[in-house]
XYZ file of C-alpha atoms in Angstrom:
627
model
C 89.067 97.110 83.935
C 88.616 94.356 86.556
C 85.310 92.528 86.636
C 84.336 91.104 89.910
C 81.857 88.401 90.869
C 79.961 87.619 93.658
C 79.235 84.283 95.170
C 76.015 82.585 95.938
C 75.897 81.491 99.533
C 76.567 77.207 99.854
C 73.149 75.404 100.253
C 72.508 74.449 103.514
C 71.945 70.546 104.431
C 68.752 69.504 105.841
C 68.561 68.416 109.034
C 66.482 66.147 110.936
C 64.830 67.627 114.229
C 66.104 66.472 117.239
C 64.702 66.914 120.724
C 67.094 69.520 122.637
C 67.744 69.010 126.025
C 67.126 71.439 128.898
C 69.773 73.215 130.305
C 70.138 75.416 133.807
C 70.904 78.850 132.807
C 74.067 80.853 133.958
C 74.165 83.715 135.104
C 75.945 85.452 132.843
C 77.317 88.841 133.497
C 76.077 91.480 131.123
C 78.514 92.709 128.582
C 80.626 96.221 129.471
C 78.700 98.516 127.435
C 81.302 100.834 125.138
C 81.616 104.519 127.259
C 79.786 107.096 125.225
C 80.590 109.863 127.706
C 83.613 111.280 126.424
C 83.269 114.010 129.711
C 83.709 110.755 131.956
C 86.506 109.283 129.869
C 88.410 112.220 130.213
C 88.277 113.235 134.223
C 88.828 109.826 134.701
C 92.004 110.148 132.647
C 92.776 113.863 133.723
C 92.649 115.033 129.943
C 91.582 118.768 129.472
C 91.709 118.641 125.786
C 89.619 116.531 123.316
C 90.138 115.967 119.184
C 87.407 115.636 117.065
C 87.737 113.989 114.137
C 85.904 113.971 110.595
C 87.794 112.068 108.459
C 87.155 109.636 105.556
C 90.575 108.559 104.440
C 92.458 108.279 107.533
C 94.193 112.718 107.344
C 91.747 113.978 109.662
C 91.811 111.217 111.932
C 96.134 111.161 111.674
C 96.119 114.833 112.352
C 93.706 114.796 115.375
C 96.136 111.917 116.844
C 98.859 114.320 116.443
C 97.150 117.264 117.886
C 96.105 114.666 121.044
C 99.640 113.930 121.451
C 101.121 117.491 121.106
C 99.625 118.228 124.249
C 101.717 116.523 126.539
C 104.258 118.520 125.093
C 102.597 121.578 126.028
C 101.717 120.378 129.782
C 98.439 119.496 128.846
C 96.729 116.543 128.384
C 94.622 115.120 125.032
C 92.580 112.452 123.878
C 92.000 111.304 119.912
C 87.607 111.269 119.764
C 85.795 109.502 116.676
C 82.315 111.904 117.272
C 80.225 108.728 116.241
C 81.101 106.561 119.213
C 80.597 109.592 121.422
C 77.331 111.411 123.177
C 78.383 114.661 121.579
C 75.168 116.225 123.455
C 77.621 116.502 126.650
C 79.829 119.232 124.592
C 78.072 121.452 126.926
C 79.881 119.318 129.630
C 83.030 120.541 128.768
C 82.825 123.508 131.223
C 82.942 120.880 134.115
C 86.730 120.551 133.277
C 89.134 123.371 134.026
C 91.253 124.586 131.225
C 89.842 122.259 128.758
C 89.354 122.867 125.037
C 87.801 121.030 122.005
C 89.720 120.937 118.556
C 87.919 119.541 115.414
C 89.806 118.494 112.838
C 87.016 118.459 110.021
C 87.641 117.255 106.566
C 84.539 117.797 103.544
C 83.613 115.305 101.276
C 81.343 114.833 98.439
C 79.789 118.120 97.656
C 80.632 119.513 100.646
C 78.965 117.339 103.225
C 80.387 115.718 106.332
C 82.476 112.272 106.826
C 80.592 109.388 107.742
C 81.439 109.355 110.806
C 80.587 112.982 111.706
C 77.028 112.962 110.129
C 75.490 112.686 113.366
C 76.768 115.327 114.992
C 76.380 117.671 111.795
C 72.751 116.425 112.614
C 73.186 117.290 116.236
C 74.394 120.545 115.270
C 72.028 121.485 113.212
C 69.087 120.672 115.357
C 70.517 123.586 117.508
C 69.174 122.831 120.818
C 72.624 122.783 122.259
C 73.605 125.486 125.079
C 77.373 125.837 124.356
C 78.377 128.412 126.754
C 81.752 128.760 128.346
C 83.143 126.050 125.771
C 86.346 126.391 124.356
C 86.571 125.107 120.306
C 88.914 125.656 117.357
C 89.000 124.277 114.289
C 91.494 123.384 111.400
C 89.592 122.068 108.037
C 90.449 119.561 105.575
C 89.350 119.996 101.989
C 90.566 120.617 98.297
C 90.300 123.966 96.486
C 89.302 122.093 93.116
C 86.027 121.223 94.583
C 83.095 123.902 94.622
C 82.295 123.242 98.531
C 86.079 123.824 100.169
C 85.918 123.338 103.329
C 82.098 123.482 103.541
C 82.355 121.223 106.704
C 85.218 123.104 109.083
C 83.587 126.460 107.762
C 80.177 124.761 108.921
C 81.105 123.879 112.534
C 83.167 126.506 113.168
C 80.360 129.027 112.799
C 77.238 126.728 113.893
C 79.507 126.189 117.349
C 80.343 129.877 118.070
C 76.215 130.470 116.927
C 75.774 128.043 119.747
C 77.484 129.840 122.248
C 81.199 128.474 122.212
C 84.097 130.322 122.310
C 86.648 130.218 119.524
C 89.805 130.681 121.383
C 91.573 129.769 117.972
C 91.322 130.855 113.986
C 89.764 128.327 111.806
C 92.864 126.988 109.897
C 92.145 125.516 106.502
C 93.861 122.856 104.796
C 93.879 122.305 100.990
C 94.865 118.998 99.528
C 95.227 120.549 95.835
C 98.194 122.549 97.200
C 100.372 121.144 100.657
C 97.335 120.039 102.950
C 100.497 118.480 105.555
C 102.377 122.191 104.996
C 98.923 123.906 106.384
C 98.672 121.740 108.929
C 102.378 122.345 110.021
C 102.019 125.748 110.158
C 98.720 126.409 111.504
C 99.747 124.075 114.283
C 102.923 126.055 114.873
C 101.001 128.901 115.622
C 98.029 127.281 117.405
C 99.764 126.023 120.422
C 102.147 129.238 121.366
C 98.366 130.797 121.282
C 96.833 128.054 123.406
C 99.692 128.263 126.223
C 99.073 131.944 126.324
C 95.049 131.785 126.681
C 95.337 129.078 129.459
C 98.387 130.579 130.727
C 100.628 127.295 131.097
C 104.295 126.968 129.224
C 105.568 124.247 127.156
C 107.476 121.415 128.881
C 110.531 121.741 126.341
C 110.237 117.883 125.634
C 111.084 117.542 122.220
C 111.357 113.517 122.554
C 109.463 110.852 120.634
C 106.271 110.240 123.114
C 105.350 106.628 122.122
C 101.641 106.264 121.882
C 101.689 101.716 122.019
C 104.169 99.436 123.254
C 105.203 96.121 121.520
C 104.682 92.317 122.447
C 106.320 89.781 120.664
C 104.196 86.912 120.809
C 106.555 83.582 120.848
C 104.094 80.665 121.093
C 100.882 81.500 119.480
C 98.419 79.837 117.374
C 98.369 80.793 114.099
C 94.276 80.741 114.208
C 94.876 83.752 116.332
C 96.938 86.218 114.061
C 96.082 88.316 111.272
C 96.933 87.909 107.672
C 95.203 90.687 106.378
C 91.719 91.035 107.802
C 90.492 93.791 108.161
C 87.876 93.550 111.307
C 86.885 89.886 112.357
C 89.348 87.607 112.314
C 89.199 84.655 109.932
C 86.313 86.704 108.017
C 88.203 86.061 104.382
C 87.712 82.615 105.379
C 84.496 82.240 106.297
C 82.806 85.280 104.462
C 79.543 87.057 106.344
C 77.313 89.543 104.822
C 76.508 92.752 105.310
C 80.233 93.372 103.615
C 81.290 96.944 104.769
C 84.672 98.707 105.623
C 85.408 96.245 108.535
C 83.987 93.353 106.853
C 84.637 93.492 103.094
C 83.862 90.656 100.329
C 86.685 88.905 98.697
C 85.777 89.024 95.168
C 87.279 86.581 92.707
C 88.789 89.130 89.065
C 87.541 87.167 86.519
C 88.351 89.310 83.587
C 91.054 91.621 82.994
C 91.591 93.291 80.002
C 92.207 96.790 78.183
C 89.621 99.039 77.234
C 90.644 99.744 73.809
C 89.700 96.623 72.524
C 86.994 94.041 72.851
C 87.510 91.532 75.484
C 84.926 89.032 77.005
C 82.446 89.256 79.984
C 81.700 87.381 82.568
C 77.879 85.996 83.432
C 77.712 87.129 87.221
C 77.364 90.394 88.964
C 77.617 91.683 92.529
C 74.671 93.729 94.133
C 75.175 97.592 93.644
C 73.171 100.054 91.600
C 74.465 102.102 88.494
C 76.230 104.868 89.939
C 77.451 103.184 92.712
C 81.519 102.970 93.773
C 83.472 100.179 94.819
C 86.382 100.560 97.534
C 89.038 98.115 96.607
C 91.676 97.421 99.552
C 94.940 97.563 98.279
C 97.708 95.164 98.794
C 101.776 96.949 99.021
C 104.071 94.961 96.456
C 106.418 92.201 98.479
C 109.476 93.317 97.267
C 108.989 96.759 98.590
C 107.865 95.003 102.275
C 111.011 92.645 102.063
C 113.374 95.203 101.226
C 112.425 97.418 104.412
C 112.690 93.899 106.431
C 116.228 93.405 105.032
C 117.132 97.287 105.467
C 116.101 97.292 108.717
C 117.081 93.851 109.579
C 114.517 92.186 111.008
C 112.370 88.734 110.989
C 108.946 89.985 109.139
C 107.581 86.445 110.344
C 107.532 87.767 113.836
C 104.466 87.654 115.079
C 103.711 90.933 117.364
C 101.117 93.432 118.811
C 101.203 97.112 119.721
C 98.991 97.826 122.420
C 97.818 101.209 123.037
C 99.545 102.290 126.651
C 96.216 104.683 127.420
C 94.152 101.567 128.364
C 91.193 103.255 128.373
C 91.215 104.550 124.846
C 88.564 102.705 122.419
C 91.683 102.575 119.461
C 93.533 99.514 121.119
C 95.665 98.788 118.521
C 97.106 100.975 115.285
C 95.997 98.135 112.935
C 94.740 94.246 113.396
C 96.436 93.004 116.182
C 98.640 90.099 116.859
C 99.783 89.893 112.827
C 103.160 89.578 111.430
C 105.433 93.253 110.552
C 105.186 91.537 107.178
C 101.133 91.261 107.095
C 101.268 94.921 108.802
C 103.481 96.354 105.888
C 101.742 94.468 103.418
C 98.064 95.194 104.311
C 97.954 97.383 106.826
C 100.567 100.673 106.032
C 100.910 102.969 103.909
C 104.899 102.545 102.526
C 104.277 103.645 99.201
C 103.276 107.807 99.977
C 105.715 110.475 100.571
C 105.779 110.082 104.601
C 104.204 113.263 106.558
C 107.039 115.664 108.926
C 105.385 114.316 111.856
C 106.889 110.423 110.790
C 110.316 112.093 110.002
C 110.296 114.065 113.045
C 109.566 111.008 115.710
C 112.042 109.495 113.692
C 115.136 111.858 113.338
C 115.985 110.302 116.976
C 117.174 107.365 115.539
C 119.564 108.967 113.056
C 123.406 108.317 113.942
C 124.311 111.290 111.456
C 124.128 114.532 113.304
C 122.896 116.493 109.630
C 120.542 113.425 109.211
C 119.095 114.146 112.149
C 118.760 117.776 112.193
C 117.557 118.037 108.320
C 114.516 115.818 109.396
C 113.691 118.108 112.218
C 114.003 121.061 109.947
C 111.736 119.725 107.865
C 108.935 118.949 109.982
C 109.276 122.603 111.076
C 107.163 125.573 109.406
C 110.493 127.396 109.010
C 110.515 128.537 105.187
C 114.255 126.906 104.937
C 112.227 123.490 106.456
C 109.094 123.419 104.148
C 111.375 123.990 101.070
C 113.615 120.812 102.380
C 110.919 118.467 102.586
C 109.755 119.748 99.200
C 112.415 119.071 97.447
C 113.870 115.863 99.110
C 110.429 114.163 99.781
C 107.351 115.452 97.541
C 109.249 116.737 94.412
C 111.134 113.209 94.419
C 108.450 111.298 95.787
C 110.630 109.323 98.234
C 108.475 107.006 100.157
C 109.656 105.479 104.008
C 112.023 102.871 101.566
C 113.493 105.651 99.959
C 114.064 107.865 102.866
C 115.879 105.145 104.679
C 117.800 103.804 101.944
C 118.953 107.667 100.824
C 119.896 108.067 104.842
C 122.043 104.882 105.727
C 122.757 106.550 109.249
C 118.881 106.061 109.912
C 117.797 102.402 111.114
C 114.692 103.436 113.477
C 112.785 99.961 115.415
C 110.362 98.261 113.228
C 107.770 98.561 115.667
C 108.548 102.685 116.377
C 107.990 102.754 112.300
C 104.725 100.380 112.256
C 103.387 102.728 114.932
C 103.972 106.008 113.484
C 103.043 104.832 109.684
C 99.429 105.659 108.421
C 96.878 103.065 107.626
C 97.132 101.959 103.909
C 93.445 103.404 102.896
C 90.848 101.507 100.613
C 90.247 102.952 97.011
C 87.386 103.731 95.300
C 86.341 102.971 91.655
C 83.032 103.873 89.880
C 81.166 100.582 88.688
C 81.544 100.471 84.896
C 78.450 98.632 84.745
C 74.417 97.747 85.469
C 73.397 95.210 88.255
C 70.334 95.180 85.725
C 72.484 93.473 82.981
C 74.006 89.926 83.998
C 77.272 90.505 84.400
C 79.831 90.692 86.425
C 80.478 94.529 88.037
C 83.314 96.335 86.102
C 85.648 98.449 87.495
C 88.070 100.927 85.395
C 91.153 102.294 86.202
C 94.002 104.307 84.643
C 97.201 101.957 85.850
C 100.214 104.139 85.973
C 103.206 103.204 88.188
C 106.461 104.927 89.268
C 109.365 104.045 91.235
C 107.675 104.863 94.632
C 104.222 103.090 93.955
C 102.962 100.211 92.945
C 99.940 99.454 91.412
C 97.065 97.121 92.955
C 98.154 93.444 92.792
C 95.315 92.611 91.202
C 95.528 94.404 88.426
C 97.716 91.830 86.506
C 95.435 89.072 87.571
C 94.270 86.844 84.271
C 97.532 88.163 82.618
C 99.986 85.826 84.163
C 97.425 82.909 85.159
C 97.239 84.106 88.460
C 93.312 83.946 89.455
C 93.390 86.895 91.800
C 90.992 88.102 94.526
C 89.886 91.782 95.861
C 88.900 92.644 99.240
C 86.127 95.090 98.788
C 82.424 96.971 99.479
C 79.891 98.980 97.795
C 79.965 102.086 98.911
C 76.466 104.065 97.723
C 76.209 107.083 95.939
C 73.761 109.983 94.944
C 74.738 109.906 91.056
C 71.860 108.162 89.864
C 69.938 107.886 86.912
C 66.237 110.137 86.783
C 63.330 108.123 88.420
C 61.608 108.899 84.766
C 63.556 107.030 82.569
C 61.638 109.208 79.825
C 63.803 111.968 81.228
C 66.436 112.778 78.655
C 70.276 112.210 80.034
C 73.448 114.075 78.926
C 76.607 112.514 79.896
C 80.103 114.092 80.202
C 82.672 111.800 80.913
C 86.075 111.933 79.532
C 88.976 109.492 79.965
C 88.084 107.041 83.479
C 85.321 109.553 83.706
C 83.331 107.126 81.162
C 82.977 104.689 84.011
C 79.638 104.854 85.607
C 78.040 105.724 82.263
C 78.760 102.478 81.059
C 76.588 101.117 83.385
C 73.867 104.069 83.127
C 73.978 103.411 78.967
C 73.435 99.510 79.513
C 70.813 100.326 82.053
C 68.579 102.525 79.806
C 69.123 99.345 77.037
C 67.774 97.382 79.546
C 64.620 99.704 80.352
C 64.203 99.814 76.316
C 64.740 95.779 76.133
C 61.605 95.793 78.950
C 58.787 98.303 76.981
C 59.981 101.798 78.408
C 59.971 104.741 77.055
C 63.409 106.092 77.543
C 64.191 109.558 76.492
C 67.162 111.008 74.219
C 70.374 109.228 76.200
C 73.702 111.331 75.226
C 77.065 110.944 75.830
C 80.075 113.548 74.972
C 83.590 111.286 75.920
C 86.810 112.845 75.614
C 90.370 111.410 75.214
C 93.957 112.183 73.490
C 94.340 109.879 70.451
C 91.619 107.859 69.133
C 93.656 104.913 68.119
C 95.101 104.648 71.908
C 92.889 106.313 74.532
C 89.251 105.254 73.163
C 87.817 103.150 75.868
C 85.237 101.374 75.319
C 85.219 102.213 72.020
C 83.341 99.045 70.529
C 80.754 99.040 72.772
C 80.206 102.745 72.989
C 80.087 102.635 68.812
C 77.588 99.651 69.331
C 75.102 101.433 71.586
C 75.098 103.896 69.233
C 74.155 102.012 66.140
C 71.773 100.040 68.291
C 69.594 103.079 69.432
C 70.892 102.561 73.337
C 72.819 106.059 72.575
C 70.729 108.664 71.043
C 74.706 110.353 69.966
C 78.049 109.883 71.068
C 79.964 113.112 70.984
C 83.748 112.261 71.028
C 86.635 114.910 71.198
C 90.421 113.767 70.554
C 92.433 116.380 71.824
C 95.871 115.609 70.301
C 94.791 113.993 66.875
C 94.984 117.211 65.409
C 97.632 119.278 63.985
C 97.214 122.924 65.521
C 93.920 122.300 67.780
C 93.498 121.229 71.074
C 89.821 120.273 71.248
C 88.334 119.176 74.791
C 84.854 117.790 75.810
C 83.583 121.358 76.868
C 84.092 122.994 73.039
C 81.989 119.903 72.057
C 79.096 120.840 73.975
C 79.236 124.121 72.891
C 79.470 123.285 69.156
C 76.081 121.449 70.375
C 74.554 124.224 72.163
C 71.252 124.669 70.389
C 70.394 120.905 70.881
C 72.335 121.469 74.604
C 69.836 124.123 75.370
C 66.970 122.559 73.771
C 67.329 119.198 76.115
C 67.825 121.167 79.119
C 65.427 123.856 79.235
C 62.636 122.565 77.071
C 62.766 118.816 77.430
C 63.979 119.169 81.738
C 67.216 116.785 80.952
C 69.466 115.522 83.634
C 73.445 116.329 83.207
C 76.205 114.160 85.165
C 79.776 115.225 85.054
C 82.388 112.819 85.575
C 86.026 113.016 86.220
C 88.642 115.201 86.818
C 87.337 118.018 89.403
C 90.723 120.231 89.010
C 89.863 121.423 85.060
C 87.711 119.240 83.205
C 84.299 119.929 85.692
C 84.915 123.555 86.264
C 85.450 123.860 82.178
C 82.603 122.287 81.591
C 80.280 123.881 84.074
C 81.674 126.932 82.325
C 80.243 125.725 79.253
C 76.717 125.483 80.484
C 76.922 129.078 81.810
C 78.007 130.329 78.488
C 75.213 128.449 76.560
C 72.942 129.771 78.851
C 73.984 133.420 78.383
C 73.996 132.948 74.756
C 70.187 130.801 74.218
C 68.825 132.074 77.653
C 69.591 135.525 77.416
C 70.993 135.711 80.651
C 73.904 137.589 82.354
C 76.669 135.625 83.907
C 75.031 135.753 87.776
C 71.665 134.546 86.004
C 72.927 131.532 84.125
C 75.223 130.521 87.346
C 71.761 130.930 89.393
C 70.546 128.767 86.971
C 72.722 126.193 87.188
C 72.644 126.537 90.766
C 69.088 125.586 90.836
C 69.442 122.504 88.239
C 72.306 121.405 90.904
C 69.678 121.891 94.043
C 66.614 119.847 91.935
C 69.009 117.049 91.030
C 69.404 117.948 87.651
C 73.051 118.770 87.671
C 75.115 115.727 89.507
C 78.702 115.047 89.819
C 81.183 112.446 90.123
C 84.327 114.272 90.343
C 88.171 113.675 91.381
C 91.253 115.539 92.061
């Protein structure tokens, strides 16, 4: 756990009030206003193909750049398109353009709603005035078979579009990140293009060489007010910090406690502004001696101070991250070095191999040959070799820095449930499982306190739906096991809080699961204490290896409990939140609920998952779930 504080702003002087002189005006030209025809953009760049994107953590938006740049190899011509900086009313447009296509690469998230950035055209789409006629669409979906909406938002605009009018001149391909979401991709890609030089009757160019998307400058004398160490949109902004905080503009928080969860530890006295249920997104830092090793492996000066600028001049994405900054604040803030790398890095790369089986075996494996995909299983996912790895297991490989900086994706932010209420004064906990292996690291910050090192975290709120009932007389039953306790913590302290202030709260109660009691119980003191206090009407706790013969896991809890289960939920109208793991844990409890509605409701199996259904559609049934 990591408590973070926030910072009052500095009191501002007084100042006496001065007359203010009059000044002639300039005539100041207006500001270029940002193109929001994408139609324009692309006859004025004589691109025939356009890529959506609806991505969250950076796949959808890394696979629609790879799609754009595909097409050059097929004698056609694409363009990368974030749908919220775009009019995406001139789809019907597209017809003005001979040969041209969309593709949508569409990932789902939550419970199966769109990216943030593609709400507005889901909300475009489903106003359905559109005329779509004549337009050319495919899609390929990104989403993760553990969660109950796969795919919900590919599936969705590949059938509202066609319902529209468009023509699908493609299959919807769907990717699944619980299985090989970058094999999918590979290999409905493989297939998609053969198809597309066939409908539009053109043949591929045969140029299987690295097409270079930015082009470096080395900046020699520059100020170092103008480079980036780490920022993430404005320049300076960790310096002199300006709300709102967002993605682009987070707060650096100060950790001021940092402790584990199986013993008592001490608080802090101020919080940051979120509600209970909330997330933060924490950007991650990559540990130094993995960025100075690829310096010294690749032998250059990280101190360099460079940009890569985008060699389409009209495209809105000018650079691939904050640019001018340093290869080493690039690799340190900016990159992702500690994944496996995706076949599309390996293949741009494979040029720069001296070893002719180097070189070949990286091609291979960014092909959808069977012989290919079982390569790159083995030598990169199965052994979780990151870029360092790769390079230092292939000593005839030493690509450019700058090549490797472009082709690299963005090192994403992470996102933690608050372990806490904004209600209660304290500072807002976070709670994470720290694990590390030879190809990751974990945050930097998570050792902050333990070696004196006062440590700081770029970060946001990020809002969510799993909140508390607006009747706190409502009763609550939380499932939680492991990290999955998180937000509860701050939902238990909140109902204190609405006891503490005259409420009537209803029956508040929590079933936690973990594997030993003497090493896994987090937040076992204050969990014991809300009991005995009256804050927790009953803690339920399972221990799944402390006995002998019997596994025992949250979901045979609750139905040990099933007459008091049944009696909260269909008599007393009680609210159930699920957090944690979505892959077993969710589905195994959810399974739970149907069963003790069969058995007390006297239902079959399609009523009691109707039933559930319906508590999910009233609000009644939330989750907060993970794969």
């Amino acid at each position: 756990m990591a408590d973070i504080e926030s910072e009052a702003p500095p009191t501002q002087p007084v100042l006496k009030a001065e007359a203010i002189p009059e000044f002639k005006k300039l005539d100041a030209p207006p500001p270029a206003a940002r193109e929001t025809s994408f139609i324009e953009k692309m006859k004025k760049t004589g691109r025939n193909i356009v890529v959506f994107y609806g991505s969250q953590t950076g796949t959808a938006e890394e696979f629609a750049n790879r799609l754009a740049k595909d097409a050059q190899r097929y004698g056609m011509k694409g363009m990368a398109a974030d749908p919220e900086e775009y009019d995406m009313s001139e789809l019907s447009r597209l017809t003005e353009i001979d040969n041209s296509l969309a593709i949508f690469s569409m990932a789902t998230y939550g419970e199966g709603d769109p990216t943030d950035n593609a709400q507005d055209f889901y909300d475009w789409l489903q106003e359905g005035g559109a005329e779509l006629g004549g337009v050319n669409f495919t899609v390929f979906a990104l989403g993760n078979k553990t969660y109950e909406h796969y795919n919900a938002m590919g599936k969705y605009v590949d059938k509202r579009l066609e319902e529209l009018g468009a023509k699908r001149v493609f299959d919807l391909g769907m990717g699944d990140d619980d299985g090989n979401l970058e094999e999918d991709f590979v290999s409905w890609r493989e297939q998609f293009w053969p198809a597309m030089c066939e409908h539009f009757g053109v043949e591929a160019t045969g140029e299987e060489s690295s097409i270079r998307q930015y082009e470096l400058k080395v900046h020699v004398d520059i100020s170092p007010s103008k480079v980036y160490t780490g920022e993430l949109g404005r320049l300076k902004s960790f310096e002199q910090q300006k709300p709102p905080f967002d993605a682009k503009n987070p707060f650096l928080a100060p950790v001021t406690v940092n402790r584990k969860l199986n013993r008592a530890g001490t608080e802090g006295r101020r919080v940051f502004r979120y509600e209970s249920g909330d997330h933060v997104a924490v950007y991650p830092t990559n540990d130094s001696a993995l960025v100075n090793r690829l310096g010294e492996i690749l032998g250059v000066d990280l101190d360099t101070v460079i940009s890569l600028n985008n060699l389409d001049e009209e495209s809105n994405k000018k650079h691939p991250f904050p640019c001018p900054s340093t290869y080493r604040t690039a690799l340190t803030h900016y990159l992702d070095i500690t994944h496996p790398p995706r076949t599309n890095v390996l293949y741009e790369l494979a040029q720069y191999a001296t070893d002719g089986q180097d070189q070949e075996n990286m091609r291979k494996m960014a092909s959808s040959s069977a012989e290919g995909k079982a390569l790159y299983q083995s030598f990169v996912l199965d052994s979780c070799r990151n870029i360092l790895a790769v390079l230092e297991d292939l000593p005839s490989l030493r690509p450019p820095i700058d090549h490797l900086c472009e082709l690299l994706p963005r090192l994403q932010a992470r996102y933690y449930s608050i372990a806490s209420s904004s209600k209660v004064p304290r500072p807002a906990s976070l709670v994470a499982r720290c694990t590390q292996t030879a190809s990751t690291s974990a945050p930097s910050w998570w050792n902050a306190g333990n070696n004196g090192h006062k440590a700081t975290v770029p970060m946001y709120v990020r809002k969510s739906q799993f909140r508390l009932p607006f009747k706190a007389s409502s009763p609550v039953i939380m499932v939680g096991p492991g990290t999955g306790i998180a937000p509860f913590m701050g939902f238990i302290q909140e109902r204190g809080w609405l006891k503490e202030q005259g409420k009537d709260v209803g029956e508040t109660t929590m079933y936690f699961g973990c594997r030993h009691k003497a090493e896994d119980f987090l937040y076992q003191e204050e969990l014991e204490n809300f009991e005995k206090t009256g804050v927790l009407t009953k803690l339920n706790v399972a221990f799944s290896r402390d006995q002998a013969h019997k596994v025992i896991y949250v979901q045979h809890i609750l139905k040990k409990n099933k007459e008091e289960l049944w009696r909260q939920i269909h008599t007393d109208n009680a609210h159930i939140y699920i957090c944690g793991d979505a892959r077993n844990m969710a589905r195994d409890v959810q399974n739970a609920f149907y069963e003790i509605a069969e058995e007390l409701g006297g239902m079959t199996r399609t009523q009691a998952t109707d039933y559930i259904k319906k508590l999910m559609t009233k609000g009644r049934y939330s989750q907060d779930v993970w794969s």
